[in-house]
Amino acid sequence: MKIGFIGLGNMGAPMASNLLKAGHELTVFDLDQAAVDKAVTEGATAADGLGDISTGDVELIITMLPAAQHVRSVYLGEDGLLASVARGVHLIDSSTIDPMTAREVAARAADQGNPMLDAPVSGGTGGAQAGTLTFMVGGEDEEFAFARPVLANMGKNIVHCGAAGNGQVAKMANNMLLGISMIGAAEAMSLGVAMGMDPEVLAGVINTSSGRCWSTDTYNPYPGVIETAPSNRGYTGGFGMDLMIKDLGLATEAAKTARQPVIMGALAQQLYQGMSFEGHGGLDFSAIIKRYLKEPE
Amino acid sequence: MKIGFIGLGNMGAPMASNLLKAGHELTVFDLDQAAVDKAVTEGATAADGLGDISTGDVELIITMLPAAQHVRSVYLGEDGLLASVARGVHLIDSSTIDPMTAREVAARAADQGNPMLDAPVSGGTGGAQAGTLTFMVGGEDEEFAFARPVLANMGKNIVHCGAAGNGQVAKMANNMLLGISMIGAAEAMSLGVAMGMDPEVLAGVINTSSGRCWSTDTYNPYPGVIETAPSNRGYTGGFGMDLMIKDLGLATEAAKTARQPVIMGALAQQLYQGMSFEGHGGLDFSAIIKRYLKEPE
Amino acid sequence: MKIGFIGLGNMGAPMASNLLKAGHELTVFDLDQAAVDKAVTEGATAADGLGDISTGDVELIITMLPAAQHVRSVYLGEDGLLASVARGVHLIDSSTIDPMTAREVAARAADQGNPMLDAPVSGGTGGAQAGTLTFMVGGEDEEFAFARPVLANMGKNIVHCGAAGNGQVAKMANNMLLGISMIGAAEAMSLGVAMGMDPEVLAGVINTSSGRCWSTDTYNPYPGVIETAPSNRGYTGGFGMDLMIKDLGLATEAAKTARQPVIMGALAQQLYQGMSFEGHGGLDFSAIIKRYLKEPE
Amino acid sequence: MKIGFIGLGNMGAPMASNLLKAGHELTVFDLDQAAVDKAVTEGATAADGLGDISTGDVELIITMLPAAQHVRSVYLGEDGLLASVARGVHLIDSSTIDPMTAREVAARAADQGNPMLDAPVSGGTGGAQAGTLTFMVGGEDEEFAFARPVLANMGKNIVHCGAAGNGQVAKMANNMLLGISMIGAAEAMSLGVAMGMDPEVLAGVINTSSGRCWSTDTYNPYPGVIETAPSNRGYTGGFGMDLMIKDLGLATEAAKTARQPVIMGALAQQLYQGMSFEGHGGLDFSAIIKRYLKEPE
């Protein structure tokens, strides 16, 4: 398939690579020329600008951008995609943004005959490279059916979450719960150890009981419990705390719009924000446990 | 084995029944005569008082009491167990209390030659009746080995958590995390649905992703998601909110003693307390989601 | 002075009236024709549109709008004020918005030769009518000196808070603290009364001690303590809870931008949001005490 | 008057000194012999033990002890005051403890004919030395009338808060609100300064507006704003953070007993606890602002 791909950052670049490996023809665009050059060496064609992508004979355009303002600009800007793209070209935005913007852009696209999906991912740069991302997809059934095989070249778990924007809603809800349960795990592990328990024994009890969660059985923040977790390598790699803060910001903003309270979600956002404020924003988000350990690891 | 059993409440009564069914000889005591009478019809012998139990030729005494003050009184009171029990008799306290008290009582017992275990349970009245409780046990290795077969007559998961008091620590840490992640689950489910997602689809995404926890995959607070959860029967049965408040109270009290912060744990305690304050303390603790749903179920 | 005035809502209308009473010539604009008609009966001239105001020979234009998006549109929109206003005309925005937007608009205005102040108010509709508002003003010294006499026709306390945007910062910081201390007052009064104290005696102790704050000595949320407070008239009138939620939203958003944690501020926002969610958003914000009283007043 | 005085710590010692200066005859007791010796040099008589005080011909006994467990032991212990004191001797406990214990002890005293007041103080060691303490007093009217002149030898503000225990309730409620509003002040000042305001200007705005509180106008946590505040001397002296944690612990414990939620109060307790955990428990409680400042002072 002829595909336009916009946004070759830490996530976008390996996603584009996987599409190329799967045999698709890619026209790519990024403001960073080095990223474009690298994609060209892998077989992609460099576009001169957004207009160059959308006026070509691509069937599908995929975007992977940092935040809502970029999505808004790339799609709705004066020289943006919607101003030049041919009717019928399919659109997929894999950026993580708020559902309200996702819905507005999708509605504008649909109005002019371009079916659009929101398809944010989880799995991090590791998953992007390995092609094992999870895609949470919002949009029409038939559009989901069309996009699925392409997304399957970049991920292994492709979930249809309902109408436009619901991919964003699903990711936002999941990550808010993740952010909360990680702090819960940090407090429970720290308190238990401070009261005299061995961390591995405590994790063993919790993981076979009702406190069990991904943050304890797969990504335990206490050092020495899960070999593959960032807590065993100084909280490097993994899912950056500043990204968690961004996702919690999306959730509390959506909650404000929906006039829905998210008491724990907002507290979690502030607690991570406090750690970032003290200079730890680049660590994995499980480093929040440093707040609760006598000797920070 | 000849066993003394003190405390025939909602939990203690079925636990004693299971011991009788397993062939043990039981001498029982409770302030509620009806509870004693019922145990007698099942084959137990009624004790005249605490002294009558501890001066008999029992090998083991098990207590199942509501709170630390009762444990303190039954063991350490002027006419309490330690004042009359013969040297060498084994002691097991299955009450859920703070680790500090558990350790103090165990130390006093050990000092006079009575090995003691703390062995709080999870699994509720259903688990007590079915004999499928989980026992979290603190105490010496050899004492754990001695008690394990007896505990196995009342439960199916018998976990050694370390030295005296650690059974209490493990339960407290697990339940604090449970109390936090349940509110997290309530907020994430409610926000997602308010933003337009189907609750079952949302639970499906979360349960295969990093937000996954017991509170979403086994006990989801949103009605209609997990057939067997209290959310599908008006939040009746299950684990009462006032019991969750008690357990979170033990955790924040222990944290105060350990000079350890538990920010989310303390917030969770207050949020459940607020629901109880409005009259919902008798519902299952997952009814906390009522705070976040437009039309309370 | 010839003044243009845009935004004749609950606050803007009485502010414009006071300017007319003080002898200024006003050209007014609002999308609500009835509001314009009323101002005309008081002596104002109706403008045909934004352009009609900014192209006239006004020396000063004042805006009083609901939110940042309106400020952005009125000033920066295609047909907005900055597109048509003559160089040298003074601008004052009295809307309550985030400091970032206030600074951006002021910078754009300054670039084209229009000195601009941000001057949000406190004092509510009562203060607007009585001409006793407080103005918190951000901008250059000489511009503040120019505007002060005009603002003094609408308010009695005109405070210079520093450079552009600082009026918004001051209001935001003050109102965040207000939102927090009101919940603190609600909890302290409710707990004290629940533990057996008379509310007036308790308020008396606090108001002569270190817990003293505006929320206890002037606006006490407990009914019967301060005769003039909304708590004595069913929490009607006063400062609406949804407005407090808006102001706390501005504060948490600014904190996100500044990468500064505001743990209590974010929690306060959610607690008011929870009350609004249950249908109390139209009451005075001190109605948050209903969460803590057995029988809501 | 002949007075027995028990507890010559940081607070009790200067209080006893002031009673001696006022001409009373004091018999004193403390476990710390040096403290007793010092009081003797000032004119007091040393008692051999608790019994020696209560069996003398004192009219009034005053106690100033660290915590509820000491009050319980001194009054209700086997060799405690109530076991030996003559009928009719007046009792005043100035310790800061939970209201439940205060009421229990007062009831036991009243039962045997000893009228008792709870009279916790505020004002710190400075106030104790200067004789300017505030006494918050719970107990009968006539007993308050009897005690007032004696208390006036140690303080200048003697407030009757109602029946037994209400002195404790008043102090607890006031200090909980203080603990909350101090964190609110810290967040508001820090956010405002981070967004570009001068701290003195910001404090000026708040102190003439609705965010005004003792924590901003008298004890501002931001360095350089209030000359006499601990923030201007490295947060030394003042009201220790660990004492604030103790008082918030009393409040959350009372709330648990009253089944009353205190959401902000519990969060405040944990935030101070977190600072203490990191080693700042000995600083003035306004040092909580370190959490929010880029360069801790």
XYZ file of C-alpha atoms in Angstrom, chain C:
297
model
C -12.823 59.840 28.483
C -14.083 58.031 25.390
C -14.113 54.362 26.265
C -15.055 51.221 24.366
C -16.534 48.471 26.558
C -16.961 44.886 25.394
C -18.821 42.282 27.437
C -21.985 43.331 29.294
C -22.633 40.220 31.367
C -23.334 39.942 35.112
C -20.086 41.708 35.888
C -19.545 43.860 32.810
C -22.972 45.517 32.811
C -22.739 47.130 36.272
C -19.089 48.038 35.634
C -20.131 49.897 32.480
C -22.944 51.601 34.416
C -20.454 52.918 36.933
C -18.240 54.296 34.170
C -21.256 56.090 32.677
C -22.197 57.497 36.086
C -18.634 58.773 36.424
C -19.144 60.808 33.259
C -17.272 58.776 30.649
C -18.558 58.370 27.099
C -19.068 54.692 26.362
C -19.398 52.736 23.131
C -20.467 49.220 24.054
C -20.658 45.814 22.423
C -22.148 42.482 23.417
C -23.682 39.593 21.524
C -26.739 39.907 23.770
C -28.817 42.736 22.267
C -30.879 43.166 25.464
C -27.715 43.920 27.439
C -26.698 46.482 24.847
C -30.157 48.085 24.875
C -30.037 48.436 28.638
C -26.637 50.144 28.489
C -27.962 52.491 25.810
C -30.821 53.572 28.094
C -28.122 54.458 30.629
C -26.357 56.667 28.092
C -24.031 54.373 26.159
C -23.729 54.202 22.373
C -24.167 50.831 20.717
C -21.370 49.693 18.425
C -22.171 47.720 15.279
C -19.350 45.320 15.889
C -15.849 44.986 17.298
C -14.459 46.939 14.369
C -16.868 49.763 15.055
C -15.390 50.154 18.522
C -11.756 49.916 17.640
C -11.940 52.205 14.642
C -13.700 54.969 16.550
C -11.774 57.651 18.441
C -11.784 55.836 21.744
C -8.769 56.291 24.011
C -9.311 53.098 25.954
C -11.030 49.755 25.393
C -12.070 47.540 28.311
C -13.084 43.896 27.912
C -14.901 41.679 30.395
C -15.307 38.178 28.942
C -16.083 34.679 30.265
C -12.912 32.743 29.387
C -9.569 32.665 27.583
C -11.061 31.448 24.333
C -13.265 34.567 24.156
C -10.351 36.848 24.978
C -8.297 35.173 22.290
C -11.075 35.534 19.765
C -11.976 39.160 20.614
C -8.363 40.358 20.528
C -6.608 38.014 18.113
C -9.447 36.828 15.852
C -9.487 37.668 12.137
C -11.894 40.552 12.787
C -10.666 41.095 16.311
C -9.606 44.240 18.107
C -5.906 44.076 17.295
C -6.697 43.883 13.574
C -8.500 47.227 13.591
C -7.563 49.251 16.653
C -5.566 52.457 16.141
C -2.011 52.579 17.404
C -1.848 54.087 20.885
C -5.305 53.113 22.090
C -5.065 51.680 25.614
C -6.419 48.193 26.338
C -7.574 46.653 29.604
C -8.786 43.072 29.900
C -10.684 42.425 33.122
C -11.599 38.822 32.288
C -10.280 36.072 34.547
C -8.066 33.894 32.367
C -4.770 32.038 32.525
C -1.613 34.186 32.767
C -0.052 32.568 29.695
C -2.834 33.775 27.401
C -2.881 37.182 29.115
C 0.828 37.562 28.431
C 0.564 36.429 24.831
C -2.240 38.889 24.054
C -0.478 41.735 25.868
C 2.736 41.064 23.962
C 0.896 41.062 20.639
C -0.814 44.323 21.570
C 2.423 45.957 22.668
C 4.109 44.877 19.429
C 1.686 46.968 17.444
C 1.750 49.951 19.770
C -1.195 49.312 22.068
C -0.278 49.254 25.742
C -2.332 46.622 27.548
C -3.123 45.710 31.137
C -4.654 42.575 32.577
C -6.937 43.572 35.425
C -9.084 40.750 36.756
C -11.385 41.606 39.650
C -12.670 40.174 42.874
C -15.780 41.236 44.735
C -18.491 39.548 42.694
C -21.630 41.095 41.221
C -22.284 42.912 44.475
C -18.921 44.654 44.277
C -19.444 45.395 40.590
C -22.743 47.145 41.343
C -21.461 49.027 44.359
C -18.273 50.020 42.580
C -16.179 48.395 45.275
C -14.331 45.790 43.240
C -10.695 44.954 43.788
C -8.603 45.153 40.602
C -5.426 43.090 40.406
C -3.434 44.710 37.641
C -0.510 43.495 35.543
C 1.435 45.729 33.158
C 3.820 48.683 32.876
C 4.044 51.316 35.618
C 3.002 54.253 33.459
C 0.140 52.297 31.984
C -1.027 51.449 35.495
C -0.841 55.158 36.366
C -2.942 56.000 33.316
C -5.616 53.380 34.045
C -5.901 53.778 37.779
C -8.388 56.691 37.834
C -10.701 54.875 35.409
C -10.541 51.634 37.378
C -11.227 53.654 40.509
C -14.637 54.503 39.033
C -15.470 50.796 39.255
C -13.543 49.637 42.283
C -11.989 50.850 45.473
C -8.887 48.718 45.714
C -6.551 48.960 42.716
C -3.382 46.894 43.160
C -0.417 46.854 40.845
C 0.912 43.292 40.793
C 3.850 43.721 38.435
C 4.373 43.055 34.731
C 1.822 41.801 32.204
C -0.049 38.706 33.333
C 0.658 39.282 37.016
C -2.882 40.469 37.681
C -4.024 37.033 36.595
C -1.295 35.333 38.641
C -2.304 37.214 41.790
C -5.979 36.388 41.408
C -5.246 32.766 40.608
C -2.932 32.322 43.606
C -5.346 34.054 45.966
C -8.339 32.066 44.799
C -6.496 28.769 44.957
C -5.637 29.467 48.577
C -9.230 30.523 49.191
C -10.529 27.292 47.689
C -8.200 25.258 49.902
C -8.802 27.138 53.137
C -12.579 26.988 52.649
C -12.445 23.182 52.585
C -10.110 23.282 55.572
C -12.623 25.493 57.373
C -15.448 23.128 56.453
C -13.551 20.120 57.800
C -12.423 21.859 60.989
C -15.860 23.267 61.806
C -17.633 19.975 61.031
C -15.194 17.854 62.988
C -15.305 20.200 65.965
C -19.100 20.227 66.047
C -19.280 16.457 65.526
C -16.997 16.119 68.549
C -19.337 18.196 70.680
C -18.519 21.882 70.300
C -20.862 24.748 69.705
C -20.129 26.164 66.223
C -20.039 29.794 67.374
C -17.682 29.031 70.237
C -15.455 27.037 67.901
C -15.394 29.848 65.329
C -14.565 32.237 68.153
C -11.551 30.177 69.204
C -10.274 29.727 65.644
C -10.758 33.386 64.751
C -8.500 34.498 67.583
C -5.964 31.770 66.937
C -3.652 30.423 64.238
C -6.411 28.763 62.186
C -7.945 32.161 61.494
C -8.725 32.857 57.853
C -11.209 34.765 55.713
C -13.132 31.505 55.322
C -13.733 31.359 59.075
C -13.980 34.986 60.184
C -15.879 36.512 57.262
C -17.456 33.734 55.237
C -17.771 30.818 57.665
C -19.376 27.837 55.895
C -21.107 26.591 59.042
C -24.682 27.927 59.228
C -25.397 30.386 62.023
C -21.896 31.669 62.633
C -21.585 34.723 60.359
C -24.881 36.434 59.704
C -23.988 37.817 56.288
C -22.405 34.656 54.895
C -24.106 32.520 52.206
C -24.220 29.669 54.748
C -27.052 31.636 56.367
C -29.166 31.796 53.244
C -28.977 28.272 51.910
C -25.660 28.893 50.120
C -27.321 31.076 47.496
C -25.647 34.153 46.023
C -21.978 34.670 46.768
C -19.230 33.079 44.695
C -20.566 30.178 42.655
C -18.932 26.771 43.040
C -18.545 26.407 39.276
C -16.606 29.680 39.207
C -14.321 28.360 41.926
C -13.818 25.211 39.853
C -12.904 27.405 36.865
C -10.357 29.362 38.936
C -8.808 26.202 40.389
C -8.631 24.861 36.836
C -6.643 27.955 35.836
C -4.284 27.377 38.766
C -3.640 23.687 38.083
C -3.169 24.455 34.393
C -0.664 27.205 35.173
C 1.084 24.825 37.571
C 1.347 22.248 34.801
C 2.924 24.842 32.544
C 5.303 25.979 35.280
C 6.027 22.313 36.173
C 5.150 23.233 39.753
C 3.202 20.838 42.003
C -0.021 22.060 43.663
C -1.161 19.023 45.604
C -3.813 20.654 47.802
C -4.947 22.909 44.963
C -5.610 19.938 42.699
C -7.410 18.045 45.441
C -9.598 21.081 46.158
C -10.494 21.323 42.476
C -11.629 17.701 42.458
C -13.637 18.008 45.668
C -15.594 20.983 44.337
C -15.921 19.153 41.010
C -17.443 16.208 42.870
C -20.039 18.477 44.478
C -20.823 20.090 41.123
C -21.094 16.607 39.619
C -23.811 15.855 42.163
C -25.715 18.958 41.077
C -24.542 21.674 43.476
C -22.414 23.718 41.056
C -24.779 26.680 41.211
C -24.495 27.119 44.980
C -21.953 29.294 46.722
C -18.627 27.461 46.976
C -18.871 27.303 50.770
C -21.599 24.674 50.226
C -18.682 22.215 50.063
C -19.407 21.796 53.787
C -22.470 19.746 52.849
C -20.024 16.917 52.239
C -19.186 17.003 55.943
C -22.520 17.693 57.641
C -24.929 14.989 58.678
C -27.982 16.949 57.611
C -27.127 19.246 54.741
C -28.581 22.719 55.284
